[in-house]
Amino acid sequence: MNAGILSVSPAFYKVWLRNAQVFIALWKFNFLPALAEPVLFIFVMGLGIGSYIKEIEGVPYLDFVAAGILGSAAIMQATFECTYGSFFRMRIQNTFEGIISTPMSADEVGLAEISWGATRGMVNATLVFFILLVMGVFHRWQVIFLPPLMFLAAFNFAAIALLVTSRIAQMEYFRFYFSGIVLPAQFICGTFFPVSRFPEAVQIFAWVIPFTSYIDISRSLMLDRPARALGPELLWALGTTLIFTELAVRSMHRRLVR
Amino acid sequence: MIIEAKSLCKRFRDVVAVDGLDLEVEPGRCYGLVGPNGAGKTTTMKMIYCITEPTSGSLRVFDLDVISHPREIKARLGVVPQENNLDPDLSTSQNLKVYARYFGISKDVAASRCQELLEFMHLSDRADSPMPALSGGMKRRLILARALINDPELIILDEPTTGLDPQVRHLIWDRLLELKERGITLLLTTHYMDEAQKLCDEVLIMDEARSVDVGTPSKLIRSHMRPYVLELRAERGRVADILSRFGHLEHQSSGQNLYFYGNATEEFNGLYGAYPDVEHLLRPASLEDVFLKLTGREIRQ
Ligand SMILES: Nc1ncnc2c1ncn2[C@@H]1O[C@H](COP(=O)(O)OP(=O)(O)OP(=O)(O)O)[C@@H](O)[C@H]1O
Ligand SMILES: [Mg+2]
């Protein structure tokens, strides 16, 4: 039985297009709520808490948290899309069963869902990027690499999310994923303060979650300073993306073609 | 052969859904699968349209193996699934066009096909309706239109008329017969035996994952039933009395309903005479009688 990324034909974009079409039909409900969280973070963390902290690691607090807020916007949107969104399409609407009754394969549905989650994450992050730009947070031209990096981050977390989605029997199990991985990731991966603040065990856990690498690289692009270890960080980001995508696509195949 | 299954089996963990099924569907025929709830009809169909893999046995569609050529097979057939899976966030025509894209049909062709099919299914004035605005019958018609978007050689219909009013059922029957006339092969499940009798050239009766019998409706009736049935609806107290006097005739009982079977109407004359006031109906034997005889009158699942 051939399954996995290598079995996917370029036609998978058609499933991505279906999601885009529905998104556009419902854009009012999709767009603004998704932006509420990052905007709130900018105000509460950057301007609110930032007015007390003044400086962290030698830069204004808003400049420091910008990387975290941007990254969160990307991975949270991708995660929601490929957990609740994909599960809803799979189990409630039977959309996937319909799609795989045409020449499309289950693996193509899987890769399309991940790509779509990544797209939404990147769209969200790009909007936040422009808000930050207007606020004068960026000082270097290298920040133009941030949107593509955010696409990778969103892709990575969309893949992990879809793997979870393909394995659970009912939606309630998402709560374990959110409170066990997603929420901790949002707070301990160097989003709002440096990872080095934590005891060593927590630091290791933080670095295992690829989000830490994305934030560290983002920060090195925004602020004029090197990443902790650019090579290994990029490798970990790319490697986990590839592995989780393959696992999620295969798992989706097993879930849909029973 | 359009579909050819040999000793086809499907097991879900500890449930055997299909057990040693043999099936042969010739081109241009309407083939019916009937059986009680849980008999394995949907599972059989899902294996044929390649979204469930057989556990064992062989299954070929268009002379292609379902395990090695699912894409090629699916490109040539249309599916009306048992459960509605229309896209609730898209309009009627968008639902069709999204599917056209999955089949690699160009935009222009899709647009004209979409118009044609909406007309064929009497949905033209609903082309831009959102899904929640459609009635159950309209949704079912739209699903049938969607199954035709790729001009299929085989259409698989899993209970296409369940829950529909008589007008819509008749429209769907007309359309299915029209499609058959064009040479398209139909594979259909239904719980309405009148529907199976009307539409199907050949019917396979399934029960508990196995095939019980197969043949044309009239052959099935002839080989399992006497030609005439007398139905009686007696008051509770009289059932035993009637059976004590006429139990020698072939019969079945189900609560207050009694069914007597005969080779000629005269055989029932004694019965009429003895109970002129009991509500009765004399009719030719039907596929439903065969179904109930072979699968029993008690409820399954
Ligand atoms: N995905 C599945 N996992 C486990 N068991 C299943 C699955 N799909 C079907 N079954 C079981 O297989 C058997 C046959 O189911 P199937 O849906 O094929 O019946 P059916 O003849 O279509 O019934 P109905 O007339 O109610 O639609 C049932 O016992 C059902 O519970
Ligand atoms: Mg069924």
mmCIF file of C-alpha atoms in Angstrom, chain B residues 123-244:
data_model
loop_
_atom_site.group_PDB
_atom_site.id
_atom_site.type_symbol
_atom_site.label_atom_id
_atom_site.label_comp_id
_atom_site.label_asym_id
_atom_site.label_seq_id
_atom_site.Cartn_x
_atom_site.Cartn_y
_atom_site.Cartn_z
ATOM 1 C CA LEU B 123 -32.844 22.310 -8.951
ATOM 2 C CA SER B 124 -32.138 25.111 -11.432
ATOM 3 C CA ASP B 125 -33.911 27.753 -9.388
ATOM 4 C CA ARG B 126 -31.839 26.724 -6.377
ATOM 5 C CA ALA B 127 -28.414 27.164 -7.951
ATOM 6 C CA ASP B 128 -27.336 29.861 -5.518
ATOM 7 C CA SER B 129 -29.108 28.626 -2.409
ATOM 8 C CA PRO B 130 -27.070 28.018 0.731
ATOM 9 C CA MET B 131 -27.319 24.440 2.041
ATOM 10 C CA PRO B 132 -29.391 25.181 5.146
ATOM 11 C CA ALA B 133 -32.103 26.580 2.849
ATOM 12 C CA LEU B 134 -32.565 23.256 1.041
ATOM 13 C CA SER B 135 -35.104 20.654 2.112
ATOM 14 C CA GLY B 136 -34.092 17.043 2.669
ATOM 15 C CA GLY B 137 -35.390 16.082 -0.757
ATOM 16 C CA MET B 138 -33.457 18.871 -2.472
ATOM 17 C CA LYS B 139 -30.265 17.859 -0.706
ATOM 18 C CA ARG B 140 -30.725 14.282 -1.819
ATOM 19 C CA ARG B 141 -31.312 15.405 -5.405
ATOM 20 C CA LEU B 142 -28.227 17.593 -5.220
ATOM 21 C CA ILE B 143 -26.148 14.651 -4.003
ATOM 22 C CA LEU B 144 -27.390 12.635 -6.971
ATOM 23 C CA ALA B 145 -26.508 15.509 -9.312
ATOM 24 C CA ARG B 146 -23.056 15.632 -7.712
ATOM 25 C CA ALA B 147 -22.611 11.892 -8.319
ATOM 26 C CA LEU B 148 -23.117 12.544 -12.030
ATOM 27 C CA ILE B 149 -20.615 15.389 -12.364
ATOM 28 C CA ASN B 150 -17.897 13.163 -13.871
ATOM 29 C CA ASP B 151 -20.230 11.402 -16.309
ATOM 30 C CA PRO B 152 -19.754 8.086 -14.482
ATOM 31 C CA GLU B 153 -20.061 4.591 -15.936
ATOM 32 C CA LEU B 154 -21.192 3.218 -12.592
ATOM 33 C CA ILE B 155 -23.279 4.948 -9.938
ATOM 34 C CA ILE B 156 -23.330 3.646 -6.398
ATOM 35 C CA LEU B 157 -26.428 4.681 -4.475
ATOM 36 C CA ASP B 158 -26.623 3.951 -0.753
ATOM 37 C CA GLU B 159 -30.276 4.366 0.199
ATOM 38 C CA PRO B 160 -30.924 7.190 -2.258
ATOM 39 C CA THR B 161 -34.585 7.632 -1.325
ATOM 40 C CA THR B 162 -34.687 7.086 2.428
ATOM 41 C CA GLY B 163 -36.815 9.720 4.130
ATOM 42 C CA LEU B 164 -38.147 11.294 0.937
ATOM 43 C CA ASP B 165 -41.724 12.095 -0.008
ATOM 44 C CA PRO B 166 -43.432 10.110 -2.817
ATOM 45 C CA GLN B 167 -42.973 12.902 -5.382
ATOM 46 C CA VAL B 168 -39.227 13.043 -4.881
ATOM 47 C CA ARG B 169 -38.959 9.256 -4.826
ATOM 48 C CA HIS B 170 -40.726 9.079 -8.164
ATOM 49 C CA LEU B 171 -38.500 11.795 -9.617
ATOM 50 C CA ILE B 172 -35.408 9.906 -8.480
ATOM 51 C CA TRP B 173 -36.752 6.622 -9.874
ATOM 52 C CA ASP B 174 -37.433 8.293 -13.227
ATOM 53 C CA ARG B 175 -33.940 9.698 -13.313
ATOM 54 C CA LEU B 176 -32.330 6.411 -12.376
ATOM 55 C CA LEU B 177 -34.237 4.574 -15.088
ATOM 56 C CA GLU B 178 -33.208 7.250 -17.557
ATOM 57 C CA LEU B 179 -29.585 6.827 -16.577
ATOM 58 C CA LYS B 180 -29.915 3.080 -16.978
ATOM 59 C CA GLU B 181 -31.302 3.576 -20.451
ATOM 60 C CA ARG B 182 -28.157 5.510 -21.287
ATOM 61 C CA GLY B 183 -26.211 2.380 -20.414
ATOM 62 C CA ILE B 184 -24.967 3.420 -16.973
ATOM 63 C CA THR B 185 -24.648 0.637 -14.420
ATOM 64 C CA LEU B 186 -26.391 1.179 -11.091
ATOM 65 C CA LEU B 187 -25.650 -0.421 -7.740
ATOM 66 C CA LEU B 188 -28.284 0.449 -5.189
ATOM 67 C CA THR B 189 -29.261 -0.311 -1.617
ATOM 68 C CA THR B 190 -32.699 0.298 -0.265
ATOM 69 C CA HIS B 191 -34.980 -0.710 2.552
ATOM 70 C CA TYR B 192 -38.025 -0.299 0.306
ATOM 71 C CA MET B 193 -38.717 -3.588 -1.414
ATOM 72 C CA ASP B 194 -41.146 -1.967 -3.860
ATOM 73 C CA GLU B 195 -38.252 0.236 -4.957
ATOM 74 C CA ALA B 196 -35.935 -2.740 -5.409
ATOM 75 C CA GLN B 197 -38.625 -4.631 -7.297
ATOM 76 C CA LYS B 198 -39.324 -1.666 -9.553
ATOM 77 C CA LEU B 199 -35.757 -0.638 -10.344
ATOM 78 C CA CYS B 200 -33.529 -3.654 -10.066
ATOM 79 C CA ASP B 201 -32.770 -6.281 -12.671
ATOM 80 C CA GLU B 202 -31.062 -8.320 -10.035
ATOM 81 C CA VAL B 203 -31.265 -8.289 -6.255
ATOM 82 C CA LEU B 204 -28.884 -9.700 -3.681
ATOM 83 C CA ILE B 205 -30.358 -10.293 -0.254
ATOM 84 C CA MET B 206 -27.789 -9.929 2.525
ATOM 85 C CA ASP B 207 -28.168 -10.897 6.132
ATOM 86 C CA GLU B 208 -25.577 -10.855 8.887
ATOM 87 C CA ALA B 209 -22.684 -10.153 6.517
ATOM 88 C CA ARG B 210 -23.545 -12.993 4.136
ATOM 89 C CA SER B 211 -25.411 -13.326 0.892
ATOM 90 C CA VAL B 212 -28.658 -15.227 1.404
ATOM 91 C CA ASP B 213 -29.825 -15.382 -2.189
ATOM 92 C CA VAL B 214 -29.504 -13.542 -5.448
ATOM 93 C CA GLY B 215 -31.577 -13.319 -8.602
ATOM 94 C CA THR B 216 -34.126 -11.276 -10.505
ATOM 95 C CA PRO B 217 -37.011 -10.091 -8.309
ATOM 96 C CA SER B 218 -39.457 -12.425 -10.028
ATOM 97 C CA LYS B 219 -37.116 -15.393 -9.752
ATOM 98 C CA LEU B 220 -36.610 -14.716 -6.045
ATOM 99 C CA ILE B 221 -40.364 -14.512 -5.523
ATOM 100 C CA ARG B 222 -40.994 -17.681 -7.519
ATOM 101 C CA SER B 223 -38.356 -19.721 -5.779
ATOM 102 C CA HIS B 224 -39.248 -18.720 -2.234
ATOM 103 C CA MET B 225 -42.935 -17.903 -2.221
ATOM 104 C CA ARG B 226 -46.266 -19.259 -3.351
ATOM 105 C CA PRO B 227 -47.785 -16.716 -5.759
ATOM 106 C CA TYR B 228 -50.592 -15.456 -3.484
ATOM 107 C CA VAL B 229 -50.663 -14.000 -0.032
ATOM 108 C CA LEU B 230 -53.676 -13.425 2.168
ATOM 109 C CA GLU B 231 -53.019 -10.931 4.938
ATOM 110 C CA LEU B 232 -55.345 -10.964 7.925
ATOM 111 C CA ARG B 233 -55.459 -8.490 10.757
ATOM 112 C CA ALA B 234 -57.254 -10.264 13.568
ATOM 113 C CA GLU B 235 -58.198 -9.174 17.064
ATOM 114 C CA ARG B 236 -55.851 -10.458 19.718
ATOM 115 C CA GLY B 237 -58.156 -13.206 20.951
ATOM 116 C CA ARG B 238 -58.884 -14.689 17.554
ATOM 117 C CA VAL B 239 -55.342 -15.315 16.294
ATOM 118 C CA ALA B 240 -55.082 -18.643 18.128
ATOM 119 C CA ASP B 241 -58.536 -19.634 16.972
ATOM 120 C CA ILE B 242 -57.760 -18.940 13.309
ATOM 121 C CA LEU B 243 -54.477 -20.803 13.523
ATOM 122 C CA SER B 244 -56.059 -23.798 15.168
#
